[in-house]
mmCIF file of C-alpha atoms in Angstrom:
data_model
loop_
_atom_site.group_PDB
_atom_site.id
_atom_site.type_symbol
_atom_site.label_atom_id
_atom_site.label_comp_id
_atom_site.label_asym_id
_atom_site.label_seq_id
_atom_site.Cartn_x
_atom_site.Cartn_y
_atom_site.Cartn_z
ATOM 1 C CA MET J 1 109.307 95.355 140.878
ATOM 2 C CA PRO J 2 111.722 92.790 142.554
ATOM 3 C CA GLY J 3 115.164 92.887 140.886
ATOM 4 C CA GLY J 4 114.591 95.802 138.630
ATOM 5 C CA GLU J 5 112.483 97.889 136.399
ATOM 6 C CA TRP J 6 109.467 96.361 134.356
ATOM 7 C CA ASP J 7 109.651 97.252 130.514
ATOM 8 C CA GLY J 8 106.083 96.438 129.591
ATOM 9 C CA SER J 9 107.003 95.328 126.635
ATOM 10 C CA GLY J 10 106.717 91.958 124.719
ATOM 11 C CA SER J 11 109.971 92.296 122.554
ATOM 12 C CA ASP J 12 112.021 90.870 125.180
ATOM 13 C CA PRO J 13 113.108 87.109 124.091
ATOM 14 C CA LEU J 14 113.229 85.833 127.373
ATOM 15 C CA GLY J 15 109.852 87.068 128.082
ATOM 16 C CA LYS J 16 108.748 85.461 125.009
ATOM 17 C CA ALA J 17 110.462 82.128 126.053
ATOM 18 C CA VAL J 18 108.824 82.434 129.583
ATOM 19 C CA LEU J 19 105.260 82.901 127.542
ATOM 20 C CA ARG J 20 105.817 79.819 125.563
ATOM 21 C CA ARG J 21 106.624 77.780 128.700
ATOM 22 C CA LEU J 22 103.546 79.094 130.118
ATOM 23 C CA LEU J 23 101.431 78.801 127.468
ATOM 24 C CA GLU J 24 102.203 74.941 126.441
ATOM 25 C CA HIS J 25 100.383 73.892 129.845
ATOM 26 C CA PRO J 26 97.848 76.279 130.790
ATOM 27 C CA LYS J 27 94.741 75.389 132.998
ATOM 28 C CA PHE J 28 91.570 75.801 130.931
ATOM 29 C CA GLU J 29 88.350 76.929 133.060
ATOM 30 C CA VAL J 30 85.111 75.647 131.758
ATOM 31 C CA LEU J 31 81.730 76.365 133.351
ATOM 32 C CA PRO J 32 79.162 73.309 134.251
ATOM 33 C CA LEU J 33 76.895 73.944 131.577
ATOM 34 C CA LYS J 34 75.221 71.407 128.844
ATOM 35 C CA ASN J 35 77.766 71.806 126.222
ATOM 36 C CA VAL J 36 81.017 71.475 128.513
ATOM 37 C CA LEU J 37 81.513 68.002 127.459
ATOM 38 C CA ASP J 38 81.210 68.714 123.529
ATOM 39 C CA GLN J 39 83.654 71.715 124.280
ATOM 40 C CA VAL J 40 86.481 70.176 126.230
ATOM 41 C CA GLY J 41 86.926 67.619 123.613
ATOM 42 C CA HIS J 42 88.854 70.229 121.798
ATOM 43 C CA LEU J 43 91.267 70.452 124.373
ATOM 44 C CA PRO J 44 94.569 68.608 124.497
ATOM 45 C CA GLU J 45 94.261 64.825 125.659
ATOM 46 C CA GLY J 46 95.210 65.300 129.408
ATOM 47 C CA SER J 47 95.127 68.899 129.895
ATOM 48 C CA THR J 48 94.303 70.785 133.054
ATOM 49 C CA VAL J 49 90.791 71.388 133.537
ATOM 50 C CA SER J 50 89.327 73.774 136.017
ATOM 51 C CA VAL J 51 85.712 73.232 136.813
ATOM 52 C CA THR J 52 83.739 76.258 138.438
ATOM 53 C CA ALA J 53 80.989 75.937 141.133
ATOM 54 C CA SER J 54 77.750 77.837 139.698
ATOM 55 C CA PRO J 55 75.585 78.992 142.127
ATOM 56 C CA THR J 56 72.423 78.054 140.235
ATOM 57 C CA LYS J 57 73.846 74.811 141.040
ATOM 58 C CA THR J 58 75.290 72.722 143.780
ATOM 59 C CA LEU J 59 78.992 71.763 144.805
ATOM 60 C CA GLU J 60 77.867 68.075 143.497
ATOM 61 C CA ASP J 61 77.105 69.002 140.396
ATOM 62 C CA THR J 62 80.632 70.400 140.198
ATOM 63 C CA VAL J 63 82.089 67.488 141.675
ATOM 64 C CA ASN J 64 80.125 65.088 139.414
ATOM 65 C CA LEU J 65 81.349 66.912 136.126
ATOM 66 C CA ALA J 66 84.669 66.723 137.712
ATOM 67 C CA GLY J 67 84.511 63.283 137.929
ATOM 68 C CA ASP J 68 83.235 62.651 134.232
ATOM 69 C CA LEU J 69 86.140 64.826 133.226
ATOM 70 C CA ARG J 70 88.260 62.708 135.000
ATOM 71 C CA LEU J 71 87.413 59.317 133.610
ATOM 72 C CA ARG J 72 87.995 61.058 130.027
ATOM 73 C CA GLY J 73 91.843 61.575 130.739
ATOM 74 C CA PHE J 74 91.951 65.122 132.187
ATOM 75 C CA ASP J 75 93.845 66.353 135.333
ATOM 76 C CA VAL J 76 90.928 68.206 136.719
ATOM 77 C CA ILE J 77 90.370 70.812 139.317
ATOM 78 C CA PRO J 78 87.049 71.475 140.867
ATOM 79 C CA HIS J 79 86.279 74.788 142.322
ATOM 80 C CA LEU J 80 85.105 74.574 146.185
ATOM 81 C CA SER J 81 83.137 77.275 147.184
ATOM 82 C CA ALA J 82 82.796 78.218 150.757
ATOM 83 C CA ARG J 83 79.470 80.146 150.466
ATOM 84 C CA MET J 84 77.685 76.802 148.865
ATOM 85 C CA THR J 85 79.355 74.275 151.458
ATOM 86 C CA HIS J 86 76.517 73.697 154.323
ATOM 87 C CA ASP J 87 78.920 72.636 157.108
ATOM 88 C CA LYS J 88 81.846 70.490 158.004
ATOM 89 C CA THR J 89 79.811 67.404 157.477
ATOM 90 C CA HIS J 90 78.998 68.197 154.036
ATOM 91 C CA LEU J 91 82.674 69.643 153.079
ATOM 92 C CA ALA J 92 83.640 66.261 154.524
ATOM 93 C CA ALA J 93 81.392 64.273 152.432
ATOM 94 C CA LEU J 94 82.939 66.177 149.459
ATOM 95 C CA LEU J 95 86.509 65.751 150.356
ATOM 96 C CA ASP J 96 85.754 62.104 150.308
ATOM 97 C CA ARG J 97 83.948 61.777 147.090
ATOM 98 C CA LEU J 98 86.809 63.949 145.537
ATOM 99 C CA ALA J 99 89.402 61.166 147.269
ATOM 100 C CA GLY J 100 87.252 58.380 145.798
ATOM 101 C CA LEU J 101 87.455 59.880 142.400
ATOM 102 C CA ARG J 102 91.468 60.204 142.716
ATOM 103 C CA ILE J 103 90.920 64.003 142.278
ATOM 104 C CA SER J 104 93.993 65.525 144.353
ATOM 105 C CA ARG J 105 93.902 69.262 143.411
ATOM 106 C CA VAL J 106 90.914 71.822 144.176
ATOM 107 C CA PHE J 107 90.603 75.689 143.957
ATOM 108 C CA VAL J 108 89.012 77.096 147.012
ATOM 109 C CA VAL J 109 86.679 80.424 146.630
ATOM 110 C CA GLY J 110 84.390 82.427 148.675
ATOM 111 C CA GLY J 111 81.491 82.100 146.017
ATOM 112 C CA ASP J 112 79.300 84.594 144.595
ATOM 113 C CA ALA J 113 76.213 82.678 146.141
ATOM 114 C CA PRO J 114 74.179 83.363 148.815
ATOM 115 C CA GLN J 115 75.470 81.775 152.195
ATOM 116 C CA ARG J 116 73.948 78.533 152.783
ATOM 117 C CA GLY J 117 75.839 77.237 155.466
ATOM 118 C CA ILE J 118 78.627 78.055 158.363
ATOM 119 C CA PHE J 119 81.306 79.045 155.922
ATOM 120 C CA PRO J 120 81.252 82.995 154.801
ATOM 121 C CA ASP J 121 84.880 83.089 152.795
ATOM 122 C CA GLY J 122 87.298 80.841 151.420
ATOM 123 C CA HIS J 123 89.719 81.112 154.661
ATOM 124 C CA SER J 124 86.996 79.832 156.926
ATOM 125 C CA LEU J 125 86.608 76.878 154.482
ATOM 126 C CA LEU J 126 90.402 76.331 154.242
ATOM 127 C CA LEU J 127 90.643 76.489 157.830
ATOM 128 C CA ALA J 128 87.504 73.521 158.162
ATOM 129 C CA MET J 129 89.789 71.235 155.642
ATOM 130 C CA ASP J 130 92.818 71.673 157.492
ATOM 131 C CA ASP J 131 91.054 70.631 160.722
ATOM 132 C CA LEU J 132 89.225 67.598 158.866
ATOM 133 C CA GLY J 133 92.427 66.322 157.380
ATOM 134 C CA HIS J 134 92.358 65.712 153.475
ATOM 135 C CA GLU J 135 94.386 63.776 150.609
ATOM 136 C CA LEU J 136 94.887 66.929 148.601
ATOM 137 C CA THR J 137 98.238 67.876 147.118
ATOM 138 C CA GLU J 138 97.563 71.074 145.806
ATOM 139 C CA ILE J 139 95.140 73.903 146.377
ATOM 140 C CA GLY J 140 94.655 77.369 144.631
ATOM 141 C CA VAL J 141 92.810 80.518 145.931
ATOM 142 C CA PRO J 142 92.006 83.918 143.896
ATOM 143 C CA SER J 143 93.544 86.849 144.040
ATOM 144 C CA TYR J 144 92.442 90.546 142.595
ATOM 145 C CA PRO J 145 94.820 92.826 140.618
ATOM 146 C CA GLU J 146 92.205 95.198 140.444
ATOM 147 C CA GLY J 147 90.467 94.780 143.474
ATOM 148 C CA HIS J 148 86.992 93.490 144.266
ATOM 149 C CA ALA J 149 83.547 95.118 143.766
ATOM 150 C CA VAL J 150 82.581 94.607 147.467
ATOM 151 C CA ILE J 151 85.766 93.653 149.580
ATOM 152 C CA PRO J 152 87.972 96.328 150.800
ATOM 153 C CA ASP J 153 91.509 95.993 149.418
ATOM 154 C CA SER J 154 93.047 96.131 152.630
ATOM 155 C CA ASN J 155 90.692 92.645 153.544
ATOM 156 C CA LEU J 156 91.781 91.109 150.061
ATOM 157 C CA ARG J 157 95.541 91.794 151.284
ATOM 158 C CA GLN J 158 94.694 90.441 154.982
ATOM 159 C CA ALA J 159 92.933 87.416 153.141
ATOM 160 C CA LEU J 160 96.050 86.361 151.017
ATOM 161 C CA HIS J 161 97.875 86.221 154.406
ATOM 162 C CA ASP J 162 95.540 84.235 156.029
ATOM 163 C CA LYS J 163 95.247 81.835 153.218
ATOM 164 C CA GLN J 164 98.709 81.336 152.602
ATOM 165 C CA PRO J 165 99.737 78.449 155.178
ATOM 166 C CA TYR J 166 97.385 76.178 153.351
ATOM 167 C CA ALA J 167 97.162 77.212 149.802
ATOM 168 C CA SER J 168 99.279 76.224 147.029
ATOM 169 C CA TYR J 169 99.569 78.828 144.254
ATOM 170 C CA MET J 170 97.166 81.852 143.347
ATOM 171 C CA THR J 171 95.465 82.607 140.561
ATOM 172 C CA THR J 172 94.559 86.482 139.115
ATOM 173 C CA GLN J 173 90.716 86.946 138.305
ATOM 174 C CA MET J 174 90.597 88.586 134.630
ATOM 175 C CA CYS J 175 91.921 91.509 134.388
ATOM 176 C CA PHE J 176 93.295 93.491 130.695
ATOM 177 C CA ASP J 177 95.643 95.808 132.380
ATOM 178 C CA ALA J 178 99.092 94.029 132.159
ATOM 179 C CA ARG J 179 100.694 96.843 134.597
ATOM 180 C CA ALA J 180 98.333 96.285 136.656
ATOM 181 C CA ILE J 181 99.120 92.490 137.089
ATOM 182 C CA VAL J 182 102.658 92.849 137.684
ATOM 183 C CA ASP J 183 102.533 95.369 140.074
ATOM 184 C CA PHE J 184 99.733 93.708 141.946
ATOM 185 C CA VAL J 185 102.278 90.360 142.015
ATOM 186 C CA ALA J 186 105.444 92.815 142.735
ATOM 187 C CA GLU J 187 103.260 94.369 145.611
ATOM 188 C CA CYS J 188 102.439 90.853 147.044
ATOM 189 C CA ARG J 189 106.211 89.894 147.129
ATOM 190 C CA VAL J 190 106.986 93.102 149.044
ATOM 191 C CA ASP J 191 103.986 92.304 151.425
ATOM 192 C CA GLY J 192 105.101 88.637 152.064
ATOM 193 C CA VAL J 193 102.811 86.785 150.038
ATOM 194 C CA SER J 194 105.024 84.437 148.252
ATOM 195 C CA LEU J 195 102.328 81.868 146.599
ATOM 196 C CA PRO J 196 103.098 81.020 142.987
ATOM 197 C CA VAL J 197 100.949 82.812 140.757
ATOM 198 C CA GLN J 198 98.437 81.645 138.013
ATOM 199 C CA ILE J 199 98.005 84.927 135.803
ATOM 200 C CA GLY J 200 93.898 84.813 134.676
ATOM 201 C CA ILE J 201 93.571 85.599 130.886
ATOM 202 C CA PRO J 202 90.224 85.374 128.827
ATOM 203 C CA GLY J 203 89.839 82.702 126.064
ATOM 204 C CA VAL J 204 88.743 83.179 122.561
ATOM 205 C CA ALA J 205 84.935 83.537 122.845
ATOM 206 C CA ASP J 206 82.085 84.560 120.493
ATOM 207 C CA ARG J 207 80.309 87.709 121.863
ATOM 208 C CA LEU J 208 76.715 86.596 121.282
ATOM 209 C CA LYS J 209 77.725 83.286 122.961
ATOM 210 C CA LEU J 210 79.003 85.130 125.757
ATOM 211 C CA LEU J 211 75.616 86.990 126.371
ATOM 212 C CA GLN J 212 74.155 83.578 125.960
ATOM 213 C CA ILE J 213 76.324 82.125 128.517
ATOM 214 C CA SER J 214 75.194 85.074 130.856
ATOM 215 C CA THR J 215 71.353 84.523 130.670
ATOM 216 C CA ARG J 216 72.085 80.671 131.216
ATOM 217 C CA ILE J 217 74.029 81.176 134.687
ATOM 218 C CA GLY J 218 71.766 83.954 135.819
ATOM 219 C CA VAL J 219 71.470 87.393 135.855
ATOM 220 C CA GLY J 220 72.651 87.782 139.316
ATOM 221 C CA GLN J 221 75.932 85.808 138.929
ATOM 222 C CA SER J 222 76.198 87.892 135.445
ATOM 223 C CA MET J 223 76.343 91.405 137.205
ATOM 224 C CA ARG J 224 78.159 90.011 140.136
ATOM 225 C CA PHE J 225 80.702 88.384 137.327
ATOM 226 C CA LEU J 226 80.885 91.539 135.295
ATOM 227 C CA ALA J 227 81.153 93.861 138.638
ATOM 228 C CA LYS J 228 83.840 92.067 139.977
ATOM 229 C CA HIS J 229 85.905 92.233 136.262
ATOM 230 C CA ARG J 230 86.312 95.992 135.475
ATOM 231 C CA GLY J 231 86.592 96.817 131.691
ATOM 232 C CA LEU J 232 85.096 93.163 130.935
ATOM 233 C CA VAL J 233 81.682 94.636 129.012
ATOM 234 C CA SER J 234 83.893 97.455 127.204
ATOM 235 C CA ARG J 235 86.796 95.284 126.107
ATOM 236 C CA PHE J 236 83.753 92.318 124.691
ATOM 237 C CA VAL J 237 81.529 94.579 122.860
ATOM 238 C CA ARG J 238 83.930 97.308 121.579
ATOM 239 C CA PRO J 239 84.492 96.603 117.858
ATOM 240 C CA GLY J 240 87.470 94.364 117.811
ATOM 241 C CA GLY J 241 87.479 93.721 121.451
ATOM 242 C CA ASP J 242 90.683 92.398 122.498
ATOM 243 C CA ALA J 243 92.873 89.188 121.643
ATOM 244 C CA PRO J 244 94.712 87.589 124.769
ATOM 245 C CA GLU J 245 98.528 87.928 123.283
ATOM 246 C CA GLU J 246 97.549 91.753 123.731
ATOM 247 C CA LEU J 247 97.731 90.996 127.393
ATOM 248 C CA LEU J 248 100.352 88.522 127.358
ATOM 249 C CA GLU J 249 102.914 90.505 125.712
ATOM 250 C CA GLY J 250 101.955 93.588 127.651
ATOM 251 C CA LEU J 251 103.489 91.599 130.570
ATOM 252 C CA GLY J 252 106.483 91.648 128.828
ATOM 253 C CA SER J 253 109.777 90.987 131.022
ATOM 254 C CA GLY J 254 107.653 91.331 134.077
ATOM 255 C CA VAL J 255 106.937 87.438 133.716
ATOM 256 C CA SER J 256 110.410 86.498 133.849
ATOM 257 C CA TYR J 257 111.915 88.542 136.696
ATOM 258 C CA PRO J 258 113.509 87.098 139.273
ATOM 259 C CA GLY J 259 111.363 86.658 142.423
ATOM 260 C CA ILE J 260 108.259 87.142 140.474
ATOM 261 C CA GLY J 261 107.110 84.044 140.649
ATOM 262 C CA ILE J 262 104.878 83.707 137.919
ATOM 263 C CA VAL J 263 104.317 79.989 137.104
ATOM 264 C CA GLY J 264 101.245 79.096 134.727
ATOM 265 C CA VAL J 265 98.560 80.782 132.734
ATOM 266 C CA HIS J 266 95.129 80.113 133.786
ATOM 267 C CA ILE J 267 92.557 80.749 130.720
ATOM 268 C CA TYR J 268 88.554 81.765 131.369
ATOM 269 C CA THR J 269 87.270 79.872 128.276
ATOM 270 C CA PHE J 270 83.678 80.628 128.909
ATOM 271 C CA ASN J 271 83.282 77.088 127.186
ATOM 272 C CA GLN J 272 84.549 78.269 123.909
ATOM 273 C CA CYS J 273 87.426 75.537 123.957
ATOM 274 C CA GLU J 274 87.494 75.196 120.313
ATOM 275 C CA THR J 275 88.157 78.859 119.547
ATOM 276 C CA THR J 276 90.436 79.198 122.727
ATOM 277 C CA GLU J 277 92.784 76.253 121.816
ATOM 278 C CA ARG J 278 92.865 76.993 118.128
ATOM 279 C CA TRP J 279 93.997 80.523 119.211
ATOM 280 C CA ARG J 280 96.400 78.920 121.486
ATOM 281 C CA GLN J 281 98.095 76.692 118.954
ATOM 282 C CA GLU J 282 98.445 79.440 116.275
ATOM 283 C CA TYR J 283 99.810 82.000 119.274
ATOM 284 C CA LEU J 284 102.572 79.289 120.274
ATOM 285 C CA GLU J 285 103.757 79.051 116.628
ATOM 286 C CA THR J 286 104.590 82.570 116.748
ATOM 287 C CA LEU J 287 106.948 82.485 119.924
#
């Protein structure tokens, strides 16, 4: 840990103050499903909403939804999936569309879809974006505290180094192990990755609805998602599950350590915005 030892406790007053700051203005991730417009109505006006790129849809679907949310007053961050982008002409059209919608932030992922064009991963898409030129002011990229189901850890570390010149921040994929998150970020700092970090946490979702979402986004994608997020199944199906505050408080003083660079929280809502926002407001009252 840069600067000292992590106590792994949520009792630290400074840590609680930082948690409150992070939770006051989180990013809310939503899926491009039919219920999304109804659900985002439960979020505070002007919230930052991240829109995923579903392998069962197109990037145009993601951008169109982002445009609808932009008109509703949200600060929108659509995902651009490398494997769903056909070529540089397609990419240029997407960037032009975003500029026309006055959307200046994106999140670049490799994506779980079968490769549809010339871009195999996020780094290749970032290089093409830089070559084309764009008006974006912020670009986020993913990171993996517990590794990836099919990508070796050494490749993931190199990918962060390669993406760093083109990215503004990195978001951790959902992980329920606070120690793994803090250790991962600390190791990134030692390894020379200085990108600010958004900590990914689960929202509060009904388990039956989670299963329904899984069938709607496709069995293949669900299996890949669950494979990437180790322990997700057991966390949600065991009695009681896990409340998001348990993970946040488990981060303890790690969130406030000098040089750690944790700047925000990214909430995976599973389109359960109503229950997630109710939890967030109630938890903020305790901090």
